[in-house]
mmCIF file of C-alpha atoms in Angstrom:
data_model
loop_
_atom_site.group_PDB
_atom_site.id
_atom_site.type_symbol
_atom_site.label_atom_id
_atom_site.label_comp_id
_atom_site.label_asym_id
_atom_site.label_seq_id
_atom_site.Cartn_x
_atom_site.Cartn_y
_atom_site.Cartn_z
ATOM 1 C CA MET A 1303 0.000 0.000 0.000
ATOM 2 C CA ARG A 1304 1.050 3.554 -0.717
ATOM 3 C CA ALA A 1305 0.550 6.334 1.817
ATOM 4 C CA ILE A 1306 1.005 10.088 1.767
ATOM 5 C CA TYR A 1307 2.035 12.202 4.727
ATOM 6 C CA PRO A 1308 1.254 15.781 3.666
ATOM 7 C CA GLY A 1309 2.217 19.019 5.298
ATOM 8 C CA SER A 1310 3.951 22.330 4.940
ATOM 9 C CA PHE A 1311 6.865 21.126 7.120
ATOM 10 C CA ASP A 1312 8.115 24.680 7.657
ATOM 11 C CA PRO A 1313 10.308 23.411 9.211
ATOM 12 C CA ILE A 1314 10.212 19.677 9.762
ATOM 13 C CA THR A 1315 10.318 18.867 13.485
ATOM 14 C CA ASN A 1316 11.231 15.811 15.521
ATOM 15 C CA GLY A 1317 7.482 15.245 15.884
ATOM 16 C CA HIS A 1318 7.086 15.033 12.099
ATOM 17 C CA ILE A 1319 10.029 12.659 11.904
ATOM 18 C CA ASP A 1320 8.483 10.453 14.578
ATOM 19 C CA ILE A 1321 5.293 10.173 12.483
ATOM 20 C CA ILE A 1322 7.339 9.471 9.316
ATOM 21 C CA ILE A 1323 9.327 6.686 10.973
ATOM 22 C CA ARG A 1324 6.205 5.073 12.399
ATOM 23 C CA ALA A 1325 4.195 5.410 9.169
ATOM 24 C CA SER A 1326 7.050 4.041 7.047
ATOM 25 C CA LYS A 1327 6.811 0.771 8.981
ATOM 26 C CA LEU A 1328 3.138 0.407 8.066
ATOM 27 C CA PHE A 1329 3.258 0.951 4.302
ATOM 28 C CA ASP A 1330 5.201 -0.257 1.264
ATOM 29 C CA GLU A 1331 5.754 3.328 0.147
ATOM 30 C CA LEU A 1332 5.437 6.611 2.017
ATOM 31 C CA ARG A 1333 5.361 9.886 0.144
ATOM 32 C CA ILE A 1334 6.141 13.002 2.128
ATOM 33 C CA ALA A 1335 4.072 15.564 0.232
ATOM 34 C CA VAL A 1336 5.389 19.059 0.840
ATOM 35 C CA GLY A 1337 2.900 21.755 0.025
ATOM 36 C CA GLY A 1338 2.426 25.412 0.527
ATOM 37 C CA ASN A 1339 -0.186 26.705 2.903
ATOM 38 C CA ILE A 1340 -1.841 29.921 1.782
ATOM 39 C CA LEU A 1341 -2.659 30.713 5.417
ATOM 40 C CA LYS A 1342 0.946 30.552 6.618
ATOM 41 C CA ASN A 1343 3.997 32.716 6.002
ATOM 42 C CA SER A 1344 6.801 30.322 5.146
ATOM 43 C CA VAL A 1345 10.351 30.720 6.392
ATOM 44 C CA PHE A 1346 11.720 28.174 3.910
ATOM 45 C CA SER A 1347 10.852 27.773 0.236
ATOM 46 C CA ILE A 1348 9.238 24.497 -0.792
ATOM 47 C CA ASP A 1349 12.522 23.379 -2.392
ATOM 48 C CA GLU A 1350 14.422 24.173 0.826
ATOM 49 C CA ARG A 1351 11.851 22.207 2.848
ATOM 50 C CA VAL A 1352 12.216 19.172 0.564
ATOM 51 C CA GLU A 1353 16.003 19.325 0.988
ATOM 52 C CA LEU A 1354 15.743 19.688 4.779
ATOM 53 C CA ILE A 1355 13.385 16.728 5.036
ATOM 54 C CA GLU A 1356 15.664 14.530 2.934
ATOM 55 C CA ALA A 1357 18.723 15.573 4.935
ATOM 56 C CA SER A 1358 16.887 15.034 8.234
ATOM 57 C CA LEU A 1359 15.750 11.531 7.246
ATOM 58 C CA ARG A 1360 19.267 10.491 6.221
ATOM 59 C CA SER A 1361 20.325 10.963 9.837
ATOM 60 C CA GLN A 1362 17.516 8.756 11.206
ATOM 61 C CA ASP A 1363 17.030 5.039 11.674
ATOM 62 C CA VAL A 1364 14.497 4.703 8.868
ATOM 63 C CA ASP A 1365 14.363 2.774 5.575
ATOM 64 C CA ILE A 1366 14.631 5.733 3.205
ATOM 65 C CA SER A 1367 14.290 3.453 0.170
ATOM 66 C CA LYS A 1368 10.544 3.357 0.962
ATOM 67 C CA ILE A 1369 10.225 7.135 1.309
ATOM 68 C CA ILE A 1370 9.792 9.705 -1.443
ATOM 69 C CA VAL A 1371 9.890 13.401 -0.605
ATOM 70 C CA GLU A 1372 8.292 15.686 -3.166
ATOM 71 C CA LYS A 1373 6.413 18.914 -3.472
ATOM 72 C CA PHE A 1374 2.865 19.334 -4.672
ATOM 73 C CA ASP A 1375 0.752 22.341 -5.587
ATOM 74 C CA SER A 1376 -2.781 21.070 -5.881
ATOM 75 C CA LEU A 1377 -5.569 19.841 -3.676
ATOM 76 C CA LEU A 1378 -4.213 16.997 -1.585
ATOM 77 C CA ILE A 1379 -6.899 14.620 -2.802
ATOM 78 C CA ASP A 1380 -5.961 15.340 -6.440
ATOM 79 C CA TYR A 1381 -2.296 14.695 -5.649
ATOM 80 C CA ALA A 1382 -3.264 11.459 -3.860
ATOM 81 C CA LYS A 1383 -5.166 10.264 -6.924
ATOM 82 C CA LYS A 1384 -2.288 11.257 -9.228
ATOM 83 C CA VAL A 1385 0.234 9.135 -7.276
ATOM 84 C CA ASN A 1386 -2.234 6.261 -6.702
ATOM 85 C CA ALA A 1387 -2.191 6.629 -2.933
ATOM 86 C CA ASP A 1388 -4.385 4.417 -0.796
ATOM 87 C CA VAL A 1389 -4.026 6.356 2.447
ATOM 88 C CA ILE A 1390 -3.432 9.872 3.749
ATOM 89 C CA ILE A 1391 -1.562 9.999 7.064
ATOM 90 C CA ARG A 1392 -2.283 12.817 9.476
ATOM 91 C CA GLY A 1393 -0.694 13.369 12.861
ATOM 92 C CA LEU A 1394 -2.731 14.367 15.892
ATOM 93 C CA ARG A 1395 -1.086 16.170 18.792
ATOM 94 C CA ALA A 1396 -4.102 17.205 20.822
ATOM 95 C CA VAL A 1397 -7.873 17.240 20.806
ATOM 96 C CA SER A 1398 -7.709 20.676 19.187
ATOM 97 C CA ASP A 1399 -6.079 19.127 16.083
ATOM 98 C CA TYR A 1400 -8.833 16.544 15.743
ATOM 99 C CA GLU A 1401 -11.640 18.916 14.763
ATOM 100 C CA TYR A 1402 -9.672 20.446 11.873
ATOM 101 C CA GLU A 1403 -8.253 17.106 10.741
ATOM 102 C CA LEU A 1404 -11.667 15.441 10.836
ATOM 103 C CA GLN A 1405 -13.107 18.221 8.679
ATOM 104 C CA MET A 1406 -10.320 17.742 6.105
ATOM 105 C CA ALA A 1407 -10.661 13.945 6.171
ATOM 106 C CA LEU A 1408 -14.410 14.137 5.577
ATOM 107 C CA ALA A 1409 -13.992 16.622 2.725
ATOM 108 C CA ASN A 1410 -11.329 14.397 1.139
ATOM 109 C CA LYS A 1411 -13.583 11.358 1.531
ATOM 110 C CA GLU A 1412 -16.405 13.252 -0.163
ATOM 111 C CA MET A 1413 -14.117 14.077 -3.104
ATOM 112 C CA ASN A 1414 -12.661 10.557 -3.385
ATOM 113 C CA GLU A 1415 -14.208 7.718 -1.403
ATOM 114 C CA ASN A 1416 -11.376 5.327 -2.340
ATOM 115 C CA ILE A 1417 -8.692 7.124 -0.323
ATOM 116 C CA GLU A 1418 -8.692 6.634 3.445
ATOM 117 C CA THR A 1419 -7.300 8.960 6.101
ATOM 118 C CA ILE A 1420 -5.468 7.418 9.041
ATOM 119 C CA PHE A 1421 -4.621 9.446 12.135
ATOM 120 C CA LEU A 1422 -1.417 8.699 14.029
ATOM 121 C CA VAL A 1423 -1.284 10.125 17.521
ATOM 122 C CA SER A 1424 1.925 11.953 18.328
ATOM 123 C CA SER A 1425 4.315 10.450 20.807
ATOM 124 C CA GLY A 1426 3.776 12.105 24.167
ATOM 125 C CA LYS A 1427 7.135 13.838 24.115
ATOM 126 C CA TYR A 1428 6.124 15.689 20.912
ATOM 127 C CA SER A 1429 2.468 16.409 21.685
ATOM 128 C CA TYR A 1430 3.161 20.120 22.228
ATOM 129 C CA LEU A 1431 5.582 20.566 19.330
ATOM 130 C CA SER A 1432 4.696 22.558 16.215
ATOM 131 C CA SER A 1433 6.604 24.241 13.421
ATOM 132 C CA SER A 1434 5.241 27.595 14.596
ATOM 133 C CA LEU A 1435 6.653 27.041 18.079
ATOM 134 C CA VAL A 1436 10.024 26.030 16.605
ATOM 135 C CA LYS A 1437 10.155 29.175 14.467
ATOM 136 C CA GLU A 1438 9.394 31.365 17.478
ATOM 137 C CA ILE A 1439 12.116 29.696 19.552
ATOM 138 C CA ALA A 1440 14.572 30.058 16.665
ATOM 139 C CA TYR A 1441 13.671 33.712 16.148
ATOM 140 C CA PHE A 1442 14.477 34.488 19.779
ATOM 141 C CA GLU A 1443 17.641 32.355 19.635
ATOM 142 C CA GLY A 1444 16.364 29.709 22.032
ATOM 143 C CA ASP A 1445 17.654 26.168 22.368
ATOM 144 C CA LEU A 1446 16.310 23.951 19.557
ATOM 145 C CA ASP A 1447 18.194 20.755 20.417
ATOM 146 C CA ASN A 1448 15.134 18.717 21.448
ATOM 147 C CA PHE A 1449 12.839 20.022 18.730
ATOM 148 C CA VAL A 1450 14.496 19.641 15.304
ATOM 149 C CA PRO A 1451 17.346 17.736 13.646
ATOM 150 C CA ASP A 1452 20.735 19.470 13.581
ATOM 151 C CA VAL A 1453 20.501 20.320 9.871
ATOM 152 C CA VAL A 1454 17.214 22.133 10.470
ATOM 153 C CA LYS A 1455 18.606 23.936 13.523
ATOM 154 C CA LYS A 1456 21.551 25.186 11.463
ATOM 155 C CA ASN A 1457 19.311 26.400 8.642
ATOM 156 C CA LEU A 1458 16.934 28.134 11.052
ATOM 157 C CA ARG A 1459 19.842 29.944 12.692
ATOM 158 C CA ASN A 1460 20.985 31.147 9.250
ATOM 159 C CA LYS A 1461 17.477 32.381 8.379
ATOM 160 C CA PHE A 1462 17.059 34.377 11.571
ATOM 161 C CA GLN A 1463 20.560 35.899 11.838
#
C-alpha cells in the first residue's frame, strides 16, 4: 500500500520525523508531500523544505528506500489520486487538532471515497511541538536541540541571523 504524509513542514520537526518513521513501517511506500499553505507565512521555500526533510531523514534510523519526498501544488486529494495513494496519514497532537483534521478527512472522503485517512497520535514527548513554536524559539535564539534535527537547527539559525 502507498501512503502520503502531507504538510507544509516549515520546518520539519522531531514530531514530524516520529510520524514518518512510524508510518514508514506500516506501508510499502510513504510519500512526504510538501505543500504550501496559503494561510501561513513560510520561512523556507518548498525546495528548501524538501532538501531539509531529505537531509533530516538520512540521519535517522528509517528505511529511506521506501520514502519519497516531493512537493505538490494542488488539492491533496488530487495529488493522492495522481500518485495512486491508498491512504493519507495525518498526525494528531491534541484534541484541538482533531476537529480540523476530521473536517479535512471528511472533505477528502467526499471528493474521493477510495482514499482513506489514518490518524497517528503523536508520541507524548512531541504532543506540544509545532513548526510555529520552533520558528518562534529560533527567532528568539532559544535552544532547539530537542525540537528539530541538527541540519534544520543550522538552517533556522541562518534564516534568523
